Structures are given as C-alpha cells and as structure tokens.
Amino acid sequence: MISILGDRPPAPLLGLELSDVLRRYLEIRPEHGQPICFVALVEGLKPVMDDWVPRSQLEAYTQMCEDAGLYVSMNAQFRAIDGDETAQRVVGRGTLTTTRAYAHSVSAEVPDASVHVFAGADRVAVERTRAAGWYPLVIGGRATSKPWIDHLWFGEGLGYPACCTEAFAMHNNWSVNNMPYQAWRATKRASMLCNSLMRFTGLTWAAHLPCRYDCETTATAAAATRSAMQRHSPGIAEYVDEIASRPYLVCNEWEAFALNGRVVEPGVLSYDGVTLTPTNHPNLALFEALSSGSRLEIRDDLVLVLDGDKVTWVEQCDASGFAPRIPFILDFSKAGRSG
Amino acid sequence: MIEYVDLVRVLRGRNLLRLEWVRRQVSAALGPDPDVEDLCTALAEAGQVADAVLVDPRFGRWCSRMISLIDRRAPELLPHGTFTASCAEASTFAAAARILSGSSMGTRVRLGPMLTTALPGPGKEIKTARTRAGSRVLVKRASAKDCELRDEHRPLPGLTVPTGQELDLLACEDNPLLVVAPVTVVLEVGTRELGTRSEAGMAVVPSSASRGARTAHVLAAAAHLAFFADSTPVGGWGQLTHRVAPPPEIADICEPGQLTRLLALRASLEQLDAEAAGSLDLVLSKVASWLGSDQLTETGNDVARWLSGAGWPVPLLSPAPEPVERRQDPWLSDWTGAGGQGCGPRPQATHLPPVDQVCADVLAELGSEGAIEINVLGDERLRADPTFDHLSLMSARNQPAFLGLVRRLGQAVDSPATRLLTGHCAYILGRFEEALALYDDLLLEYPHDADLWRDAAFALRHLDAYALCDTWLFHSGEVLRRATSTVPDPAVAVALVAGRPTAAGASSYAGAILEGVRRDFDPR
C-alpha cells in the first residue's frame, strides 16, 4: 500500500485482524500491495491480477500463490524513475502517464527493482494476460510501446467489464481527454463500489477506471469482493467503505482529493478534513491549501479554497494541454449525487 | 516587390473573421453561446470605434485559444472547465467595446482568477476581491457594480527593459536588446517616422528573422503601442511595409546557428549599460551549458568553438573519437561463414507507398495519407506508423467499420503497404501466426524499420515467444545493427541458431535474428 497523506490514513494493515492467506500476502507486500485484488483472486472473483514483488520476496510470493492454488508468471523488472526532471529527458515521455519506470529483464540484478508478476488460477488466462500486459517502460532512454489493442486485451484479462474497456477505448487519450471526467458526465448517482480513485493504494473496491461511477457490472463485482473482504479482514473493509464513501474533488487521473464533508450545493463543498489520492504526479500545493481550508467552490475552471469567508487559494485548471484538468465533485456519500 | 498594406485594417479583418468562425463552431456544437453572441452584438453596434478591442493582442490570443480548444474537440469532449471559462471571457471584450462606444447597455463580465480583470481596448480593468474570482459583475457606463473599474496599469506583456526603467517610447534605438530571462525572447526596438509624428515600436520577433522582417515587426507593433497609449480613434496612419503576419508572442532561441548573431550582439553592447551586457552574458553561459549537455540541436562544432573562443567554454565538448582498431565482428564472421552476405551503408526506403486506390483510400482513413512512414529511430517519436493504433481503435470503437475495412483491403493490389495493413488486421483479429508471417516477409525488404520489428516482436510474444520479444525490447539497437549490416537471408539466420536449444518462434527470419541476439546478450 502506498503511503496515504491526509486526515484519514489507514491503520497499519498488519495490525488488523486478517485471514491467514491475506496476512501471508501482506507480510510479503506490506507496501504498494493490492490486498483487495488478492482477496478477489483467491476467492475466484477475479481471473488474473498483476503485481510487483521485490526480488527478495519473489520465492515467498510464488510459494504463497502455489499454496493458494494460483499459477504465477513473470514479465520484467520495474525500477521507478526518480523525479519529473528525469522523466522529461525520456524519448516518448508523453506516453508516461501513471506508470513511470525503467524496465530490466527478470534475470538482471537490479537494486530497488520489483518483478512484474501475473497470478491466477487458470494458467492459460494468466499467460494470455501476460502476453498483453507489457507496460510503457523506459529502456535505453526511450519509452517502449505495445500495439494499442493489447491494452484492451490486458483489461479483459484482468477481468474489467466490457463496458469499461469500451469506455477506455473511447476516452483514454491523455492528449485531449480526461477519463474520470467522462465517467462523471455519464454518472447519475455515484456509488462507492465504483470509486477507484484511490486505486494506487490497493484499497478500493474497484481496481479499474469505470465507464461511469454507477456502472452496474462494476458495482456487482465490487460488492462480491467487498463481501469476501469482510470475511478476510473486517478492519480493511471498514476503512475502504469509509474512504470510498466521501465526496471527492477530481481534476484528472493525477489529481483527486477525498474530503470529509458534504456537498452544500452543486460545485460547493463544506469539509473538515482532506486525504490526497496517491499518484505519481500529485498536486501537493492544492492539497496543502485544501488541508487548511473548510470550503471549496468550483467556478468553471477555478477551484476556490476558503477558510471561513476568506479565499486562501485559487486554483486555475487548464484543459488546453496534455492531461486536461477539469474540476468536478464526485459525491460517493449515501446522500450524495455527482455535481 | 514589397506590398504595402494597412496593418490596422488587416488585424481588424483577421480577428473579425476568426471571431465569426469561433461563433459558428461553438453554435454548431453546443448551441449559441450567450457571451460569444453578445460580443458579436457589442462589436457590431460599436463599429469602428471598437477597433482598439479588435487589434489588442489579448483579443488575438483569446481567438487563438478558442480556435485551439475547438480544434481539440473541447465542445464535444471537454465542454466544462476551460472551455466554459474561455467562452465567458468574451464578456470582457464585449464590455470593453461598450465602454468605447459609450453604450448604456450593461455587460455581465466574468471575472478572472486574479485580483484584476482587464477590459482590453479602452485601457480599463476591474479590481475586485479574491472571493469574486470566477463570478460575474455588471459593467455599465464605465462603472462596475460593487467593484472598482479603473484605468489599466500594467507593463506590456513580455516586453521589459533590462535597465528596469519605464521605457521612453520616443527614445528607442534601432538595435536589438536581449531581455533578462531564460533564452526565450529577442526584443527589438525602433521608430517609425510619419510626417511630424514619430512612433516607437517594440516587438518580440524570432531570432532567425531577417533584418527586414524584424524591422517590419517593430513597425507593426507601433500600432499596438499607440492603442495602448491613446484610446482616441486612429486616423491617418499611413501604410506599413511588411510581408509577415502580426507579431508573434514569444521567440525561442533553440538553434545554436543563431549564436553567431548573439555573439555579434554582445560585441555591440560594449558601450551600453552593464546590466544589458550582463543579461546577455547570462544567456550565452546558459547556451554553452545546453550545448555541452546536448540539449540543443547542432550538427557542427563550429558554434561551440566560437562560444569557447569568446569566453563561454562549452563544458562537455565531445572529444574526437579515438581511432578504433578495426576488428572483425564475430557475429558477422559467423553470418558470412554460413553463406550470408554482409553489406555496408545503403540507401534505405523511407516510406511504404500504396500502389492502388483501394490501399491509398485506406491509408488516408488511418492517418497515413500518401504512404506509411518507416521508423529509423531518427527523432523524438516513438513510432512513425500510426495505422496500427488507428486500426486498433477502430476495431474497439466501431467493429463493423473495421471488418469492412478488412474486406476492402482484401480487394487491394498486393504491395508492401497492403501487406503491412493486412498484418496489423490479422494481429487485431488474434491471428498472430499470419501477422508474423507478413511482418517477417516485410522485414526481408525493410530490415531497418523499427516499427516492423516491434510489431513482429509482439506477434511473437502472443505466440509464447516471450524471450524473443524481450530481446527486441532490451536489445533493439543490436537487432537493428545485425539486420542492417547484412543482406537479409532467412535460411542463413535460421541455420545460425539451429541445432541448439532454441527459443520458441526462432524459425522465422525475425525470430532467428532475435534468437541470435538473445543467445549473445541474455542467454539465461
């Protein structure tokens, strides 16, 4: 699990009540893990998951999967790119969006790298997903790429609903579009089961970008995962329920904020706490401003942060370039609706 | 023959045309936008007195921004946020036009994010509290409800004087000055004599522009400055000499070939005040360090030597390559020993053209009108051939259209372009062996095409030949070196890797070349 900044980080997961198999997973992957995907996998609710395992833990991970009846296949090693400046020197840097890492072969000895693995009960499904599962990693100063159709097959292999992979095909173009915004436009009443905004923490009921934040297929699958998780770890389930049920301020895939508050009227939110959704390109300045505010108002491209009656921050969100930013509120609370 | 034109009329007409284009595009996409429509009404009612709005650089920039947003399909894809705010910005120009014409009609102006919102043209701005950002205020008869409407006071954008003093518009010299900044701007100043009237102009111009063009830009900018300084209607302007568009906003000095001019400029600044000379010293030092770190594109060493000679050493000048003892490449020896032929540098095809109209029409649909470009990894693009991704998207978004295209391709005359497209379609349909066979066949003729190698590698990946795909990903340079230093020969390639444990997929030309690299570089 990636570190969560803000008013509502989770308790250390290994200190919670956990099933044996989940504890075993978290002992191997205490950070940057995907406990919910793993539970869905062992419960047969998800066909394949991909994961990143430190080399030193690879044997333990493989054994754990075998003991759980899962087949494991390996791809390459990822080593995170350090900082924005390094990323700017890569040829094809425009393709580096939510993943920014160097690739190394599995056999190479690379400190601080993690092995990219694919796991699942069905060997054929795992290998088919692995075949389509190459990431845009950097090798020799250049980003690598795969045929675009492989992205779709990868999503199918991981069990994403067809409607969501279709939405991905329509809208996933960082040069001119914004997927969370398109999903918001299509949403009538946001459901916390479809809230994948915190997906890089591994603590969301849905792991993919949904076609809409009330997608029935996504919600049904997520509900089954949630029931399973309540058996494996009630504490984790409770945390995910809480953080996924907040209203969120969203600007694009890189920038989202979970606020402890309520939507007063469309575009206006009153709150007393904020948690930053972790990504590799967070807006820390806006997060800091929100942390000392109590109210936010969206006025077209502007987000005003207020402390009482005083405006403490005005954030102008530009949609005319790469990774277009459009501010909107997604209200996942029981009383809420998107606005 | 240089053509004389009236710049004011040109700017006015150009921006009116752009505004009308914007109005029609927005209306067609989303219905009439109230702010854009009101702006057109306000300008029409004001008539020529509103020229100050139309020729203000900010109006031109707003038009450019709207056109760019529309070109990016913002009305369809991203109608909220920036697009809404940009349409609303039209209200500032409408209010400005009404102030100039003395109209009694009010305008609901949308306030920007800053403490002041300019009304370009009459030299006015609205001062307001931060809490009003993004909200509306009624401007009527040169006053704004609950806000202060005052004379605008701000420096001309992007044009600052190195001495820090306010520029004396009547004391300009016809010499370029370099602005304190990262190397982005060349500032030109000059004067235009018109009878008894002398107007100073400043312009931001590309450093690569000719002296004549730079002069024309400066003279054209005089019109802008006059509007800033004096809101009375313009008359008796006379005519200007220019053959270029209105002044650009910013110039990037990115070609070291222009450094010779900068060095001459530096020599001419000896007699000017120290601060201007110091600014240029800073710029030249930066350029020297950029050259040394290969951040500037330059193919020769002359400029680096000039810089170093003038006192700005280039820190990491590439040393002359050491003479290398010529040794026989062991792989090449194996290749020729097995009956293959080596080859030296040879002219390489750069495109795969269609040979019939069917294929040509398909290429046009797939963003490759004319021919499919071959990727020789010579620039910053990852991929030169866009057809594969277009076909992939088409298959995901409109399966009937994709299948129709596949049928049409089946009617095309055989050619490299047709075979490549057929290979892509086969891949998308999951027929990886068929795709690999087509890519393999093309690689015999175009072994220098990195895109083809990528596509073949991923076809192999889907045929469980992960090791060979990884070889392409991790050792593409070596693969291309071997493929382009020999005459492609599948029999020789396969023979070289036969008889030993071989990775799956090594029976094709591409597979065999990849297998050979794999064994030599990553045998585990």
mmCIF file of C-alpha atoms in Angstrom, chain A residues 75-76 91-93 95 103-105 107-108 127 130-134 139 142-150 152-153 169-171 175-178 181-182 184-185 299-302 304 306 309 311-314 316-322 324-327, chain B residues 65 68-69 72-73 75-85 88 110-113 130-135 295 375 377-383 388-389 392-393 395-397 427-430 432 454-455 458 461-462 464 466-467 470 473-475 522 524:
data_model
loop_
_atom_site.group_PDB
_atom_site.id
_atom_site.type_symbol
_atom_site.label_atom_id
_atom_site.label_comp_id
_atom_site.label_asym_id
_atom_site.label_seq_id
_atom_site.Cartn_x
_atom_site.Cartn_y
_atom_site.Cartn_z
ATOM 1 C CA ASN A 75 7.355 -10.357 -17.046
ATOM 2 C CA ALA A 76 10.112 -7.822 -16.389
ATOM 3 C CA VAL A 91 12.094 9.953 -25.703
ATOM 4 C CA GLY A 92 8.363 9.327 -25.841
ATOM 5 C CA ARG A 93 7.832 10.919 -22.424
ATOM 6 C CA THR A 95 3.333 8.190 -23.040
ATOM 7 C CA ALA A 103 12.464 -1.883 -17.327
ATOM 8 C CA HIS A 104 15.062 -4.562 -16.712
ATOM 9 C CA SER A 105 14.989 -8.190 -17.658
ATOM 10 C CA SER A 107 17.353 -12.118 -14.760
ATOM 11 C CA ALA A 108 19.169 -8.813 -14.163
ATOM 12 C CA GLU A 127 -0.353 -16.339 -19.894
ATOM 13 C CA ARG A 130 0.798 -11.605 -19.512
ATOM 14 C CA ALA A 131 1.192 -11.566 -23.294
ATOM 15 C CA ALA A 132 -0.894 -8.386 -23.449
ATOM 16 C CA GLY A 133 0.464 -6.959 -20.198
ATOM 17 C CA TRP A 134 3.580 -5.019 -21.230
ATOM 18 C CA ILE A 139 14.697 1.161 -21.823
ATOM 19 C CA ARG A 142 13.251 5.598 -24.754
ATOM 20 C CA ALA A 143 9.770 4.670 -23.653
ATOM 21 C CA THR A 144 8.655 1.355 -25.105
ATOM 22 C CA SER A 145 5.222 0.701 -26.509
ATOM 23 C CA LYS A 146 2.948 -2.177 -27.408
ATOM 24 C CA PRO A 147 0.206 -2.375 -30.016
ATOM 25 C CA TRP A 148 -2.745 -0.401 -28.700
ATOM 26 C CA ILE A 149 -5.092 -3.367 -28.925
ATOM 27 C CA ASP A 150 -3.010 -5.081 -26.256
ATOM 28 C CA LEU A 152 -7.789 -3.690 -24.317
ATOM 29 C CA TRP A 153 -6.851 -7.351 -24.078
ATOM 30 C CA ALA A 169 -11.102 2.704 -25.963
ATOM 31 C CA MET A 170 -13.266 5.793 -26.458
ATOM 32 C CA HIS A 171 -11.758 8.141 -23.928
ATOM 33 C CA SER A 175 -3.568 14.493 -25.100
ATOM 34 C CA VAL A 176 -7.157 15.663 -25.444
ATOM 35 C CA ASN A 177 -9.318 13.795 -22.948
ATOM 36 C CA ASN A 178 -9.891 13.030 -19.274
ATOM 37 C CA TYR A 181 -14.376 13.430 -16.226
ATOM 38 C CA GLN A 182 -16.075 11.395 -18.954
ATOM 39 C CA TRP A 184 -18.520 11.638 -14.194
ATOM 40 C CA ARG A 185 -20.515 13.013 -17.118
ATOM 41 C CA ARG A 299 -16.433 28.095 -10.767
ATOM 42 C CA ASP A 300 -15.881 26.681 -14.251
ATOM 43 C CA ASP A 301 -12.080 26.262 -14.424
ATOM 44 C CA LEU A 302 -11.406 27.678 -10.973
ATOM 45 C CA LEU A 304 -11.601 28.415 -4.746
ATOM 46 C CA LEU A 306 -11.943 29.157 1.562
ATOM 47 C CA ASP A 309 -15.196 33.663 4.346
ATOM 48 C CA VAL A 311 -10.305 32.850 -0.011
ATOM 49 C CA THR A 312 -6.954 31.249 0.709
ATOM 50 C CA TRP A 313 -6.275 29.656 -2.696
ATOM 51 C CA VAL A 314 -7.483 29.977 -6.257
ATOM 52 C CA GLN A 316 -6.954 27.518 -12.209
ATOM 53 C CA CYS A 317 -7.319 24.192 -14.006
ATOM 54 C CA ASP A 318 -6.199 24.219 -17.626
ATOM 55 C CA ALA A 319 -7.747 21.779 -20.097
ATOM 56 C CA SER A 320 -5.913 23.025 -23.194
ATOM 57 C CA GLY A 321 -2.858 20.763 -22.966
ATOM 58 C CA PHE A 322 -1.706 17.277 -22.052
ATOM 59 C CA PRO A 324 -6.508 18.187 -19.374
ATOM 60 C CA ARG A 325 -7.719 19.280 -15.956
ATOM 61 C CA ILE A 326 -11.399 19.934 -15.329
ATOM 62 C CA PRO A 327 -12.503 20.295 -11.689
ATOM 63 C CA ARG B 65 -7.088 29.907 -27.614
ATOM 64 C CA SER B 68 -7.182 25.657 -30.412
ATOM 65 C CA LEU B 69 -9.826 24.386 -27.989
ATOM 66 C CA ARG B 72 -9.036 19.775 -29.877
ATOM 67 C CA ARG B 73 -12.785 18.967 -29.849
ATOM 68 C CA PRO B 75 -17.015 21.429 -27.182
ATOM 69 C CA GLU B 76 -17.626 17.722 -27.607
ATOM 70 C CA LEU B 77 -15.101 16.158 -25.231
ATOM 71 C CA LEU B 78 -14.450 18.735 -22.501
ATOM 72 C CA PRO B 79 -17.286 21.273 -22.550
ATOM 73 C CA HIS B 80 -16.828 22.261 -18.888
ATOM 74 C CA GLY B 81 -13.905 23.970 -17.171
ATOM 75 C CA THR B 82 -11.522 25.757 -19.505
ATOM 76 C CA PHE B 83 -13.912 25.806 -22.439
ATOM 77 C CA THR B 84 -16.728 27.354 -20.437
ATOM 78 C CA ALA B 85 -14.368 29.896 -18.898
ATOM 79 C CA ALA B 88 -17.165 33.546 -20.758
ATOM 80 C CA ARG B 110 -16.945 37.111 -15.869
ATOM 81 C CA LEU B 111 -14.061 37.864 -13.513
ATOM 82 C CA GLY B 112 -10.781 36.000 -13.918
ATOM 83 C CA PRO B 113 -8.679 34.310 -11.255
ATOM 84 C CA ARG B 130 -10.399 37.396 -4.494
ATOM 85 C CA THR B 131 -13.713 35.960 -3.370
ATOM 86 C CA ARG B 132 -15.240 37.207 -6.632
ATOM 87 C CA ALA B 133 -12.897 35.144 -8.849
ATOM 88 C CA GLY B 134 -14.927 33.308 -11.467
ATOM 89 C CA SER B 135 -18.137 35.147 -10.657
ATOM 90 C CA GLN B 295 20.022 19.912 -25.209
ATOM 91 C CA ASN B 375 10.752 4.335 -38.485
ATOM 92 C CA LEU B 377 14.586 5.968 -34.817
ATOM 93 C CA GLY B 378 15.964 9.267 -36.047
ATOM 94 C CA ASP B 379 13.858 11.623 -33.983
ATOM 95 C CA GLU B 380 11.882 12.010 -30.803
ATOM 96 C CA ARG B 381 8.911 9.967 -31.970
ATOM 97 C CA LEU B 382 8.406 6.511 -30.612
ATOM 98 C CA ARG B 383 6.576 5.338 -33.690
ATOM 99 C CA PHE B 388 -1.773 0.032 -36.276
ATOM 100 C CA ASP B 389 -3.146 2.155 -33.453
ATOM 101 C CA SER B 392 -6.908 -0.966 -33.075
ATOM 102 C CA LEU B 393 -9.100 1.963 -32.044
ATOM 103 C CA SER B 395 -11.838 -2.287 -34.034
ATOM 104 C CA ALA B 396 -12.711 -1.262 -30.455
ATOM 105 C CA ARG B 397 -14.984 1.669 -31.296
ATOM 106 C CA TYR B 427 -2.895 -9.226 -35.253
ATOM 107 C CA ILE B 428 -6.005 -7.381 -34.117
ATOM 108 C CA LEU B 429 -8.129 -10.391 -35.048
ATOM 109 C CA GLY B 430 -5.848 -12.587 -32.949
ATOM 110 C CA PHE B 432 -0.722 -13.925 -34.725
ATOM 111 C CA ARG B 454 8.301 -4.015 -32.731
ATOM 112 C CA ASP B 455 5.189 -5.434 -34.345
ATOM 113 C CA PHE B 458 4.770 -8.569 -30.106
ATOM 114 C CA ARG B 461 5.003 -12.558 -27.694
ATOM 115 C CA HIS B 462 1.440 -13.667 -28.327
ATOM 116 C CA ASP B 464 4.517 -17.551 -26.340
ATOM 117 C CA TYR B 466 8.403 -14.028 -24.667
ATOM 118 C CA ALA B 467 12.174 -14.367 -24.701
ATOM 119 C CA ASP B 470 12.151 -9.267 -24.620
ATOM 120 C CA LEU B 473 12.681 -4.626 -26.133
ATOM 121 C CA PHE B 474 16.021 -4.782 -24.347
ATOM 122 C CA HIS B 475 18.429 -5.037 -27.300
ATOM 123 C CA ASP B 522 20.898 -12.751 -22.382
ATOM 124 C CA ARG B 524 19.803 -17.324 -19.242
#
